[in-house]
Structure formats: structure tokens, C-alpha cells
Rosetta silent file (secondary structure, phi, psi, omega in degrees, C-alpha in Angstrom):
SEQUENCE: MSNKDNLKIVLELLSHVEEAKKAIIAKDRFLARPYIESAEKRVLTIKLVHPQSHVMHRIASTIQRDVLDNLYANLEAMEAQK
SCORE:     score description
SCORE:     0.000 S_00000001
   1 L     0.000  149.596 -179.628    3.099   -4.464   29.418 S_00000001
   2 L   -80.539  164.700  176.983    4.731   -7.839   29.179 S_00000001
   3 H   -60.470  -34.257  179.053    7.879   -8.575   27.229 S_00000001
   4 H   -63.446  -43.342  178.505    5.747  -10.509   24.747 S_00000001
   5 H   -65.111  -42.217  178.866    3.597   -7.426   24.085 S_00000001
   6 H   -62.583  -42.388  178.523    6.665   -5.224   23.735 S_00000001
   7 H   -62.926  -40.133  179.137    8.224   -7.655   21.284 S_00000001
   8 H   -61.748  -42.764  179.268    5.009   -7.714   19.249 S_00000001
   9 H   -61.758  -45.462 -179.264    5.017   -3.904   19.026 S_00000001
  10 H   -65.792  -41.088  179.239    8.639   -3.829   17.875 S_00000001
  11 H   -64.900  -38.372  176.110    8.051   -6.585   15.319 S_00000001
  12 H   -63.207  -42.309  178.137    5.041   -4.705   13.892 S_00000001
  13 H   -61.140  -47.242  179.765    7.173   -1.583   13.623 S_00000001
  14 H   -65.611  -31.674  176.811    9.956   -3.469   11.862 S_00000001
  15 H   -64.110  -42.845  178.570    7.424   -5.074    9.533 S_00000001
  16 H   -66.648  -38.249  177.166    6.226   -1.641    8.407 S_00000001
  17 H   -62.247  -44.719 -179.529    9.819   -0.506    7.947 S_00000001
  18 H   -62.701  -42.458  178.338   10.552   -3.573    5.806 S_00000001
  19 H   -64.646  -38.043  177.367    7.465   -2.975    3.635 S_00000001
  20 H   -64.265  -41.837  177.734    8.479    0.665    3.176 S_00000001
  21 H   -61.048  -44.083  179.148   11.966   -0.422    2.100 S_00000001
  22 H   -61.110  -42.007 -179.700   10.497   -2.847   -0.435 S_00000001
  23 H   -66.144  -38.469  178.525    8.247   -0.119   -1.835 S_00000001
  24 H   -67.379  -41.816  177.270   11.165    2.306   -2.143 S_00000001
  25 H   -60.640  -37.859  179.112   13.283   -0.316   -3.903 S_00000001
  26 L   -80.734    0.711 -179.322   10.355   -0.878   -6.283 S_00000001
  27 L    59.524   35.482  177.772   10.138    2.924   -6.714 S_00000001
  28 L  -104.823   84.752 -175.532    6.511    2.896   -5.536 S_00000001
  29 H   -68.264  -26.121 -179.974    6.328    6.128   -3.569 S_00000001
  30 H   -71.972  -27.593  175.784    2.555    5.883   -3.166 S_00000001
  31 H   -86.442  -33.723 -176.662    2.926    2.602   -1.298 S_00000001
  32 H   -67.433  -43.301 -174.757    6.049    3.635    0.618 S_00000001
  33 H   -57.055  -48.396  179.884    4.619    6.783    2.213 S_00000001
  34 H   -61.990  -36.365  178.196    1.799    5.083    4.215 S_00000001
  35 H   -67.241  -41.254  178.833    4.200    2.449    5.560 S_00000001
  36 H   -65.037  -44.800  179.651    6.721    5.089    6.604 S_00000001
  37 H   -64.410  -38.401  177.529    4.021    7.199    8.245 S_00000001
  38 H   -64.847  -41.816  177.757    2.617    4.149   10.025 S_00000001
  39 H   -63.744  -39.837  178.143    6.075    3.246   11.312 S_00000001
  40 H   -62.189  -42.062  177.728    6.538    6.831   12.506 S_00000001
  41 H   -63.897  -38.211  178.498    3.232    6.652   14.400 S_00000001
  42 H   -66.444  -37.911  176.347    4.310    3.382   16.018 S_00000001
  43 H   -61.918  -46.508  179.714    7.578    4.985   17.122 S_00000001
  44 H   -63.750  -38.498  177.363    5.676    7.870   18.696 S_00000001
  45 H   -62.110  -44.716  178.273    3.271    5.436   20.366 S_00000001
  46 H   -59.115  -43.581 -178.315    6.174    3.505   21.868 S_00000001
  47 H   -67.045  -33.577  179.411    7.670    6.728   23.193 S_00000001
  48 H   -78.727  -41.160 -175.526    4.348    7.823   24.711 S_00000001
  49 H   -78.810  -29.516 -174.783    3.272    4.466   26.141 S_00000001
  50 L  -120.558   51.200 -176.487    6.711    3.439   27.397 S_00000001
  51 L   -65.974  -27.604 -179.899    8.350    6.650   28.645 S_00000001
  52 L   -90.266  -12.550 -179.127    9.968    4.866   31.597 S_00000001
  53 L   -84.051  100.303 -176.404   11.066    1.831   29.612 S_00000001
  54 H   -59.260  -40.693 -177.051   14.612    2.714   28.670 S_00000001
  55 H   -66.586  -48.998 -179.503   14.972   -0.254   26.318 S_00000001
  56 H   -63.097  -42.186 -179.817   11.742    0.387   24.369 S_00000001
  57 H   -63.697  -40.186  179.950   12.458    4.110   24.172 S_00000001
  58 H   -67.795  -40.922  176.975   15.976    3.437   22.921 S_00000001
  59 H   -59.942  -48.355 -179.003   14.739    0.968   20.293 S_00000001
  60 H   -62.250  -43.770 -179.572   12.163    3.486   19.064 S_00000001
  61 H   -64.473  -40.434  179.522   14.673    6.344   19.008 S_00000001
  62 H   -65.530  -44.078  178.469   17.232    4.277   17.123 S_00000001
  63 H   -63.813  -42.503  179.872   14.700    3.180   14.519 S_00000001
  64 H   -63.767  -46.631 -175.376   13.463    6.734   14.142 S_00000001
  65 H   -72.124  -46.850 -171.430   16.944    8.238   13.854 S_00000001
  66 H   -91.236  -29.209 -173.332   18.714    5.606   11.786 S_00000001
  67 H  -106.542  -56.751 -174.606   15.968    4.017    9.719 S_00000001
  68 H   -65.339  -39.695  177.921   12.949    6.283    9.300 S_00000001
  69 H   -60.528  -38.877  177.526   14.990    9.406    8.604 S_00000001
  70 H   -66.769  -41.904  178.836   16.807    7.481    5.864 S_00000001
  71 H   -63.976  -42.081  177.365   13.521    6.192    4.420 S_00000001
  72 H   -62.200  -40.655  179.068   12.078    9.723    4.368 S_00000001
  73 H   -63.383  -43.024  177.740   15.220   10.986    2.604 S_00000001
  74 H   -64.122  -40.159  179.405   14.947    8.237   -0.019 S_00000001
  75 H   -64.812  -44.229  178.991   11.252    8.983   -0.489 S_00000001
  76 H   -63.875  -39.138  177.456   11.897   12.704   -0.919 S_00000001
  77 H   -64.371  -39.452  179.286   14.654   12.001   -3.440 S_00000001
  78 H   -66.229  -40.858  179.567   12.312    9.717   -5.352 S_00000001
  79 H   -69.417  -31.594  178.949    9.572   12.368   -5.345 S_00000001
  80 H   -68.793  -27.109  179.138   12.042   15.027   -6.521 S_00000001
  81 H   -74.214  -21.978 -177.565   12.853   12.897   -9.569 S_00000001
  82 L   -78.046    0.000    0.000    9.225   12.876  -10.680 S_00000001
């Protein structure tokens, strides 16, 4: 894949993360969950499609570890309050 395609994939992933953050801030757990799950699927796709691409794999792992885990924790806390 070209750098342009890789950048597009990462930007789509970050877009879903941003929408999930907005939904969590708005306390809309029903909107947040699909965005988080979609971002998680994109991370897994990057890891499967780009196993030899150290940069793409590292980007996906960092987003999964630092961002998605935090979003899931916020979502679970929000659901526990209901």
C-alpha cells in the first residue's frame, strides 16, 4: 500500500476515535460504543494487513493501548452510573 493509503487508514481511525470522544463527553453511550468498536476493528485490520510495516503496527498499537483502552474505561464507567 502507498503512503497515501496508509495515511487515509490512520485518519479514518482517528476520526472514529474523535467521534467516540465527543459522544462520551456528551454522555451518549449508545453513540460512543459503535465508534469505539469501529476504531477497534480498524486497529485490528491495520495489524493484520500491515504486519511487516513497523510504523503502521506501532501507530495501531499505540492508539489501541493509549486511546481505545481509555475510551472503553470511560464507557464502562458511564454505563455503571446508569
